[in-house]
mmCIF file of C-alpha atoms in Angstrom:
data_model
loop_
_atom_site.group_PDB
_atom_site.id
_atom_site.type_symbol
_atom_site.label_atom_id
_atom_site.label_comp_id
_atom_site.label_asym_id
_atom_site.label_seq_id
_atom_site.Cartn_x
_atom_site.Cartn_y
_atom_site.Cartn_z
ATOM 1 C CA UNK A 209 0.695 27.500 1.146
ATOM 2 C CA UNK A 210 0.789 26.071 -2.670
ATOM 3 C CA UNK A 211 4.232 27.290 -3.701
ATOM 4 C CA UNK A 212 5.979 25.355 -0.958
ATOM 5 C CA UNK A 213 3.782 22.358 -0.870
ATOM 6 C CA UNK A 214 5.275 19.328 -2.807
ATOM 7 C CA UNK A 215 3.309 16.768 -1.422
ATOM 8 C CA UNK A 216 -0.168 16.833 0.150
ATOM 9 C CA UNK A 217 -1.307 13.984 2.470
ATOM 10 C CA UNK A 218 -4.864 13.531 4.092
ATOM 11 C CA UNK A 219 -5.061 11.271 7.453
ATOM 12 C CA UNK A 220 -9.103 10.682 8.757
ATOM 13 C CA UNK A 221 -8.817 10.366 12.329
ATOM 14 C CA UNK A 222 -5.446 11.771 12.746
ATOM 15 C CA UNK A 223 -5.769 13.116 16.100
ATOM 16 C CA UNK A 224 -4.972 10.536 17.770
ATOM 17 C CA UNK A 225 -3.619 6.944 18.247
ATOM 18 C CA UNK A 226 -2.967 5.325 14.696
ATOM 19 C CA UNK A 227 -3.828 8.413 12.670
ATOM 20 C CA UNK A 228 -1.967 10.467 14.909
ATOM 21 C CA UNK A 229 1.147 7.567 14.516
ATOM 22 C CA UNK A 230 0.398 8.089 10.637
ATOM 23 C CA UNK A 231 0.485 11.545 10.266
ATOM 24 C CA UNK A 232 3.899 11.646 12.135
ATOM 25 C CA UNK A 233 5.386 9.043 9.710
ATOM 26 C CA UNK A 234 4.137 10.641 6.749
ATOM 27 C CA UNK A 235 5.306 13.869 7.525
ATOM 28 C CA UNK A 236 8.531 15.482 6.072
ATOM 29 C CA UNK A 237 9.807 18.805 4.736
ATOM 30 C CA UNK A 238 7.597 20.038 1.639
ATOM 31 C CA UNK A 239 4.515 18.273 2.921
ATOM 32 C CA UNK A 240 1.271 19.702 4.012
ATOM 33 C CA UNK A 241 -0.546 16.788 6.624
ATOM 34 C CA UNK A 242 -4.411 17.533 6.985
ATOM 35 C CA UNK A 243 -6.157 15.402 9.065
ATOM 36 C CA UNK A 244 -9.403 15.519 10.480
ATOM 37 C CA UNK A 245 -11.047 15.270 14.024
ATOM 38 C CA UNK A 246 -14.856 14.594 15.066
ATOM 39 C CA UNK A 247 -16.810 17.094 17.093
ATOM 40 C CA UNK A 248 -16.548 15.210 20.299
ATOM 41 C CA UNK A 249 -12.732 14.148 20.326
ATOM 42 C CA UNK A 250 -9.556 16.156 20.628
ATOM 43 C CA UNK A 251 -8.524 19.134 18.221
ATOM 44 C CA UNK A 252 -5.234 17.075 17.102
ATOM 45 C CA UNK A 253 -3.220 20.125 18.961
ATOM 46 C CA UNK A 254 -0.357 17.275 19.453
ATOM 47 C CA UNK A 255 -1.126 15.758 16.545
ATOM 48 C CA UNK A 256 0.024 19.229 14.848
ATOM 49 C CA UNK A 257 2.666 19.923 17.068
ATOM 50 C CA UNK A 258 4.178 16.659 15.891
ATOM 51 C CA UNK A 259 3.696 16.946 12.478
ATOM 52 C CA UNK A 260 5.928 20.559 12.670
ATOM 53 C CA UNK A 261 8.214 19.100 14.489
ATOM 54 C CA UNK A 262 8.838 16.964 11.518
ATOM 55 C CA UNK A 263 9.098 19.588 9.269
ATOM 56 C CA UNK A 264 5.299 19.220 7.840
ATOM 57 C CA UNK A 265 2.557 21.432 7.865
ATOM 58 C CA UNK A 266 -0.115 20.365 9.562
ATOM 59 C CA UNK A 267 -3.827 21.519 8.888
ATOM 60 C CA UNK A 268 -6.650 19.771 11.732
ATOM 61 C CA UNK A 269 -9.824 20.280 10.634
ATOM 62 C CA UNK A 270 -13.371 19.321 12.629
ATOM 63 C CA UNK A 271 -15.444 17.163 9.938
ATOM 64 C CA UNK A 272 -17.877 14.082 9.992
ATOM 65 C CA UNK A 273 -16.326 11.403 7.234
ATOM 66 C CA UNK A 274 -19.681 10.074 7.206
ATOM 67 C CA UNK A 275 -21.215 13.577 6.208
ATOM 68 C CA UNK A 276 -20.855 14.134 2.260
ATOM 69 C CA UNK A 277 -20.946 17.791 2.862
ATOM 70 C CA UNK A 278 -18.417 17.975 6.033
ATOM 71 C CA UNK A 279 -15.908 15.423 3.739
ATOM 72 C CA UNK A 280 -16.664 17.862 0.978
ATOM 73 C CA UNK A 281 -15.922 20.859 2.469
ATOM 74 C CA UNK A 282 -12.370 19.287 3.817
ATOM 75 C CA UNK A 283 -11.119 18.336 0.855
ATOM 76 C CA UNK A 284 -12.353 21.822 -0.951
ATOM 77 C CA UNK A 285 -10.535 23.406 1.800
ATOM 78 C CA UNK A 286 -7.364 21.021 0.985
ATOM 79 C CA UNK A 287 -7.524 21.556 -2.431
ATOM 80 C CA UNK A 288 -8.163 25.788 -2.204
ATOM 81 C CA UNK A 289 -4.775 25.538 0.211
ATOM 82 C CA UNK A 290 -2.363 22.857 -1.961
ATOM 83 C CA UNK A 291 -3.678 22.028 -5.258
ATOM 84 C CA UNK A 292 -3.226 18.375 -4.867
ATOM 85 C CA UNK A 293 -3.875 15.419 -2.807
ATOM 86 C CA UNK A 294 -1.024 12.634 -3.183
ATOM 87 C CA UNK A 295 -1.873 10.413 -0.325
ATOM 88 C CA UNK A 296 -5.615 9.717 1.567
ATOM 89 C CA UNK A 297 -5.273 7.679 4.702
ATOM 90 C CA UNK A 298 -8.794 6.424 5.648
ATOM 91 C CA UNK A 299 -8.156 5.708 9.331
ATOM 92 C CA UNK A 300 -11.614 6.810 11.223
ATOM 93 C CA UNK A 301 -13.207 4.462 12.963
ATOM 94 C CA UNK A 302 -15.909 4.204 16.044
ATOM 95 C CA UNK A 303 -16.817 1.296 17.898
ATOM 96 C CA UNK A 304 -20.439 0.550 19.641
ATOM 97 C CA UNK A 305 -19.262 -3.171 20.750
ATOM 98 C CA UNK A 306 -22.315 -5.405 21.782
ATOM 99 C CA UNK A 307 -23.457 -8.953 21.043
ATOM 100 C CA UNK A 308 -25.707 -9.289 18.282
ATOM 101 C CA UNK A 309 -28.494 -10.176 20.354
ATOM 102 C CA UNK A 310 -28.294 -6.923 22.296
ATOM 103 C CA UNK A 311 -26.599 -4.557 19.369
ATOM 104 C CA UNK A 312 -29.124 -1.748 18.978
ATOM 105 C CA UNK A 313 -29.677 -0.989 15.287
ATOM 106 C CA UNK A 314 -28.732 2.460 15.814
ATOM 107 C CA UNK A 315 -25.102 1.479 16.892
ATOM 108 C CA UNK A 316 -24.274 -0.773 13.411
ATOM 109 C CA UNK A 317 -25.748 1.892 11.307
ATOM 110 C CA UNK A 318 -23.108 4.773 13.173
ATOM 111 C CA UNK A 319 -20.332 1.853 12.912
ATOM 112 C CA UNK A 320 -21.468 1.533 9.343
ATOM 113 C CA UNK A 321 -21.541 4.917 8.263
ATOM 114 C CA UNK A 322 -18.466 6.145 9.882
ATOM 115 C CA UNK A 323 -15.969 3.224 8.666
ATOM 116 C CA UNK A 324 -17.224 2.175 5.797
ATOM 117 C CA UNK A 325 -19.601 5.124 4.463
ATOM 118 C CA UNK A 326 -17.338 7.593 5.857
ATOM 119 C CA UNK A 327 -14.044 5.394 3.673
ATOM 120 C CA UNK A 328 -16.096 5.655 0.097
ATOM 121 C CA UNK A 329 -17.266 9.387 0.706
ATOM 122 C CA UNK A 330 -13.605 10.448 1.181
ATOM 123 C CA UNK A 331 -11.908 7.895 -1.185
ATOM 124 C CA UNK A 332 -14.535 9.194 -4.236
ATOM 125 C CA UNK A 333 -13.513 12.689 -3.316
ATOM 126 C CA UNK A 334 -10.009 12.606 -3.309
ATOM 127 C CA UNK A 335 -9.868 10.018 -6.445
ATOM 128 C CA UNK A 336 -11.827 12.372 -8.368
ATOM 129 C CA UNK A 337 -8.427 14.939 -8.111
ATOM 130 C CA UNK A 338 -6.126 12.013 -8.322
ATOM 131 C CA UNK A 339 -7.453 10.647 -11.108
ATOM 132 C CA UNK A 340 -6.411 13.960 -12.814
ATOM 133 C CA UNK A 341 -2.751 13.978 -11.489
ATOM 134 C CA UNK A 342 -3.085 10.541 -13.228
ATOM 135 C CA UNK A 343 -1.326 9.520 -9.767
ATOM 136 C CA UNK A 344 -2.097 8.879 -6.131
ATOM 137 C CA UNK A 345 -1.887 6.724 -3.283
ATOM 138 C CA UNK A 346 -5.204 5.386 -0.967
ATOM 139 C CA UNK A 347 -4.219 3.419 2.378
ATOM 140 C CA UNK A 348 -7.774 1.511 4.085
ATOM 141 C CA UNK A 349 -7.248 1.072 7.477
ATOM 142 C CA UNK A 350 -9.199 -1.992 8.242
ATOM 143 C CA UNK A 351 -9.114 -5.087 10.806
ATOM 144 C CA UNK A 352 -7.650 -8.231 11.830
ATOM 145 C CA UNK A 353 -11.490 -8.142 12.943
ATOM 146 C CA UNK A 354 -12.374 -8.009 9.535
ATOM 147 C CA UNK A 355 -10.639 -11.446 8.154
ATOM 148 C CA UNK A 356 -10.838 -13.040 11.189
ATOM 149 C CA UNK A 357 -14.249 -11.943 13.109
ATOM 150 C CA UNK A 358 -14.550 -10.669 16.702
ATOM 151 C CA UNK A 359 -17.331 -11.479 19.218
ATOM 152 C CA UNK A 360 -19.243 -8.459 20.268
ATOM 153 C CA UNK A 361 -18.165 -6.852 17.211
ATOM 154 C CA UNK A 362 -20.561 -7.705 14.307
ATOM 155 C CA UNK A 363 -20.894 -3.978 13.517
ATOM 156 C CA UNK A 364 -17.247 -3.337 13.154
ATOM 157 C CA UNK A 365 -15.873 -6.493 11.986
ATOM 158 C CA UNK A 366 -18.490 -6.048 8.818
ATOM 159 C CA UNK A 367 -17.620 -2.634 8.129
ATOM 160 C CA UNK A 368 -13.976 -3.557 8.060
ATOM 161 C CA UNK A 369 -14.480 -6.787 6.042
ATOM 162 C CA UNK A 370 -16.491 -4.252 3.448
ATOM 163 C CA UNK A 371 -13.134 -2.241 2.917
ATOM 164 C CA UNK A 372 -11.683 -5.159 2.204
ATOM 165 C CA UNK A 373 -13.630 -5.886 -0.658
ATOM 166 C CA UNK A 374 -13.754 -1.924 -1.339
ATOM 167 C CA UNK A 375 -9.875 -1.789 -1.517
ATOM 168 C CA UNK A 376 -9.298 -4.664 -3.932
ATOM 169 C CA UNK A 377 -12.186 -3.407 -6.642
ATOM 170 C CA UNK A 378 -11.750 0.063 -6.359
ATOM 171 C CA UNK A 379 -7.503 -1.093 -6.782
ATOM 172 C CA UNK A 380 -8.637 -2.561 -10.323
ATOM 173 C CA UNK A 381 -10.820 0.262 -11.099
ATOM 174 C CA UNK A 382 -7.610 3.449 -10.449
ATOM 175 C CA UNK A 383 -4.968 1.335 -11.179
ATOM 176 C CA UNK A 384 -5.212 2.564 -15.173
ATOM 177 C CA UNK A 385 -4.262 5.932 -14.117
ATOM 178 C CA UNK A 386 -1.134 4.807 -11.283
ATOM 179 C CA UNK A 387 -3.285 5.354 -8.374
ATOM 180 C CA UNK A 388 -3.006 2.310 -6.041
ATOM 181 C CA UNK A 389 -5.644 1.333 -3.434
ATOM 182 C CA UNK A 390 -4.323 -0.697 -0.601
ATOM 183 C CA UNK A 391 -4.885 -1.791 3.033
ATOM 184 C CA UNK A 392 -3.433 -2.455 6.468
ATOM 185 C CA UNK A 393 -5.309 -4.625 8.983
ATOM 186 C CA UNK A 394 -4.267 -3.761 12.506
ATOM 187 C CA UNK A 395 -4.123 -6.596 15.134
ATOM 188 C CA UNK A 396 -3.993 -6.023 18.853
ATOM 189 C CA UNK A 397 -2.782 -2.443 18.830
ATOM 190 C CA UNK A 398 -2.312 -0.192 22.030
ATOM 191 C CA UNK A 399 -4.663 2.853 21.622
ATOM 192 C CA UNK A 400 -7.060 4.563 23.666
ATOM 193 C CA UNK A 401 -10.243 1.940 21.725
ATOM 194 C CA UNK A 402 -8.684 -0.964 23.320
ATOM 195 C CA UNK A 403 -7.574 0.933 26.464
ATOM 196 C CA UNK A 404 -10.671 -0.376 28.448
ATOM 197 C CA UNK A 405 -10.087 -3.737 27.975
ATOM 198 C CA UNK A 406 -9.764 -6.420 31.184
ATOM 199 C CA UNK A 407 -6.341 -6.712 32.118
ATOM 200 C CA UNK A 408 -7.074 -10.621 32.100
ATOM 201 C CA UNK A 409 -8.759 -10.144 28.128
ATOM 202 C CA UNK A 410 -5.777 -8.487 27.404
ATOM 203 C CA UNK A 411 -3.565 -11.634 28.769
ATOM 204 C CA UNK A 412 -5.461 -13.593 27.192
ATOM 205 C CA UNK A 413 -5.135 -11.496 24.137
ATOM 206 C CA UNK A 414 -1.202 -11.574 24.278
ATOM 207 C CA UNK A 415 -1.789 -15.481 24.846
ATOM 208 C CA UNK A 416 -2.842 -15.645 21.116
ATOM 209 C CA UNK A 417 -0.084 -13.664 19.366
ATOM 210 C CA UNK A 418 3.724 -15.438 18.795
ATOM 211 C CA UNK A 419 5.286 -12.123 19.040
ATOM 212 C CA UNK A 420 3.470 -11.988 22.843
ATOM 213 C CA UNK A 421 2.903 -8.431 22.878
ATOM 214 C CA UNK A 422 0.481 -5.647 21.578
ATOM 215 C CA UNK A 423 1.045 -3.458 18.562
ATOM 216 C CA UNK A 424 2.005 -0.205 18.973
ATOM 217 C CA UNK A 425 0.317 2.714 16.825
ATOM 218 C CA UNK A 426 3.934 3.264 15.071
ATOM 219 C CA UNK A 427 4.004 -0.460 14.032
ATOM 220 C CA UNK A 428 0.821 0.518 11.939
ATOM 221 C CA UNK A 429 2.275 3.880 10.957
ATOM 222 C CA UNK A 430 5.295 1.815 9.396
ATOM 223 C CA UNK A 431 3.064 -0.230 7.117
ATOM 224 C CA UNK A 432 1.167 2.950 5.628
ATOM 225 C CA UNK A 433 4.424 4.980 4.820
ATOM 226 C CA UNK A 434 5.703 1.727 2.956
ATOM 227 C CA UNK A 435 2.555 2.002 0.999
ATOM 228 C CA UNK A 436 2.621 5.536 0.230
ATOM 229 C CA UNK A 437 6.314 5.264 -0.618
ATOM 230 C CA UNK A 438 8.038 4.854 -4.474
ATOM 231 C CA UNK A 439 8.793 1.300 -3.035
ATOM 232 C CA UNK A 440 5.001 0.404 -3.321
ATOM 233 C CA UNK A 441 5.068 1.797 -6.812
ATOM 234 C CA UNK A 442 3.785 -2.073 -7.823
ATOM 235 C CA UNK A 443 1.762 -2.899 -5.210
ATOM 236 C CA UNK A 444 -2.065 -2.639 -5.442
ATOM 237 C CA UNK A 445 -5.035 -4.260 -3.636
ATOM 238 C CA UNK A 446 -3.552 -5.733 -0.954
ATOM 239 C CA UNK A 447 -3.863 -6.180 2.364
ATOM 240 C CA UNK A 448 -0.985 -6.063 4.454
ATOM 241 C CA UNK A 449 -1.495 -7.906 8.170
ATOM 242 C CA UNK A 450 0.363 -6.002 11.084
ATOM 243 C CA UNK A 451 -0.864 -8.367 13.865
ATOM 244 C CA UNK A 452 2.379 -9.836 15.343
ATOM 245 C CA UNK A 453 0.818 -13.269 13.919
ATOM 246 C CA UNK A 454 -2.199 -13.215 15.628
ATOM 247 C CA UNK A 455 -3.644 -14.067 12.268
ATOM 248 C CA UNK A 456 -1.822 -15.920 9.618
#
């Protein structure tokens, strides 16, 4: 796969909803899209078929980004296969939504260590290569949730507010050797984690945003092939709000 690889992208949680959205966008002839998907979800079969269809090569691969060994296995597997890694997405995400009074410890320490453990493991691993390239690009998905705070969410909303703060110091640390760190903070976005909602909590959802509607996956995807494009060349530890104006 190396000799016709020009640009190698990794997507966690690509195999479905936003990381499936991202993979599509970031896929294009010469590119090899690896993403990865958890031992309980789907294999990313449409994921895949969707980044060929684009003229990518997509790799799925079952890992734990909150397992050091799983995320270091993937990205030895990416490297063996491309030589590179140009662009790490850090999409994964679980949610264990309860109120803090009834939030079982065990459910902020999985929240924890899958968005926010899981984001350092793989963005130390792939910075270590990019740091040689002297070049790279790291997109943080985080969280309107995580500026703004969400009731029955204590768990997430931390973890995303920590990749916040991860983003904008690990964005002065790289930015020496033209690797920029930035993030995108999701509002209200149609995927299958918000699919259970109320249909009156999701009116009165819709209530709150000017642009009255939910977010679609692609609307996220948009922001994150910005970032990973030349355009974004000067742009580093920032967080860019896709939230119809939910928050402002």
């Amino acid at each position: 796969m190396t000799s016709s690889i020009q640009r190698t992208i990794v997507v966690t949680g690509g195999s479905r909803g936003i990381g499936r959205a991202v993979c599509i966008a970031l896929a294009a002839p010469g590119s090899a899209v690896y993403f990865n998907f958890s031992a309980t979800g789907t294999t990313g079969h449409t994921t895949s078929e969707a980044i060929r269809a684009a003229g990518g090569v997509p790799r799925g691969i079952r890992a734990d980004v909150g397992s050091e060994s799983d995320v270091s296995d993937f990205f030895k597997t990416v490297l063996d296969e491309t030589g590179r890694i140009d662009v790490l997405v850090n999409n994964a995400a679980i949610a264990r939504d309860a109120l803090l009074l009834r939030m079982k410890t065990a459910d902020w320490e999985d929240v924890i260590r899958v968005n926010l453990t899981g984001t350092f493991i793989c963005t130390k691993t792939a910075a270590k290569t990019m740091l040689k390239q002297r070049r790279g690009r790291i997109i943080n998905i985080t969280s309107i949730a995580g500026v703004a705070g969400n009731p029955g969410q204590a768990n997430y909303a931390a973890a995303k507010a920590g990749i916040i703060g991860f983003t904008k110091t690990v964005a002065r640390e790289l930015a020496s050797r033209n690797i920029t760190v930035n993030a995108v903070a999701p509002g209200f976005i149609a995927t299958d984690m918000t699919a259970g909602i109320s249909e009156k909590a999701v009116s009165d959802i819709l209530n709150q945003i000017p642009l009255a509607r939910a977010g679609t996956p692609e609307d996220v995807a948009g922001a994150v092939a910005f970032l990973a494009s030349p355009q974004a060349d000067y742009i580093t530890g920032q967080v860019i709000h896709v939230n119809g104006g939910m928050y402002l």
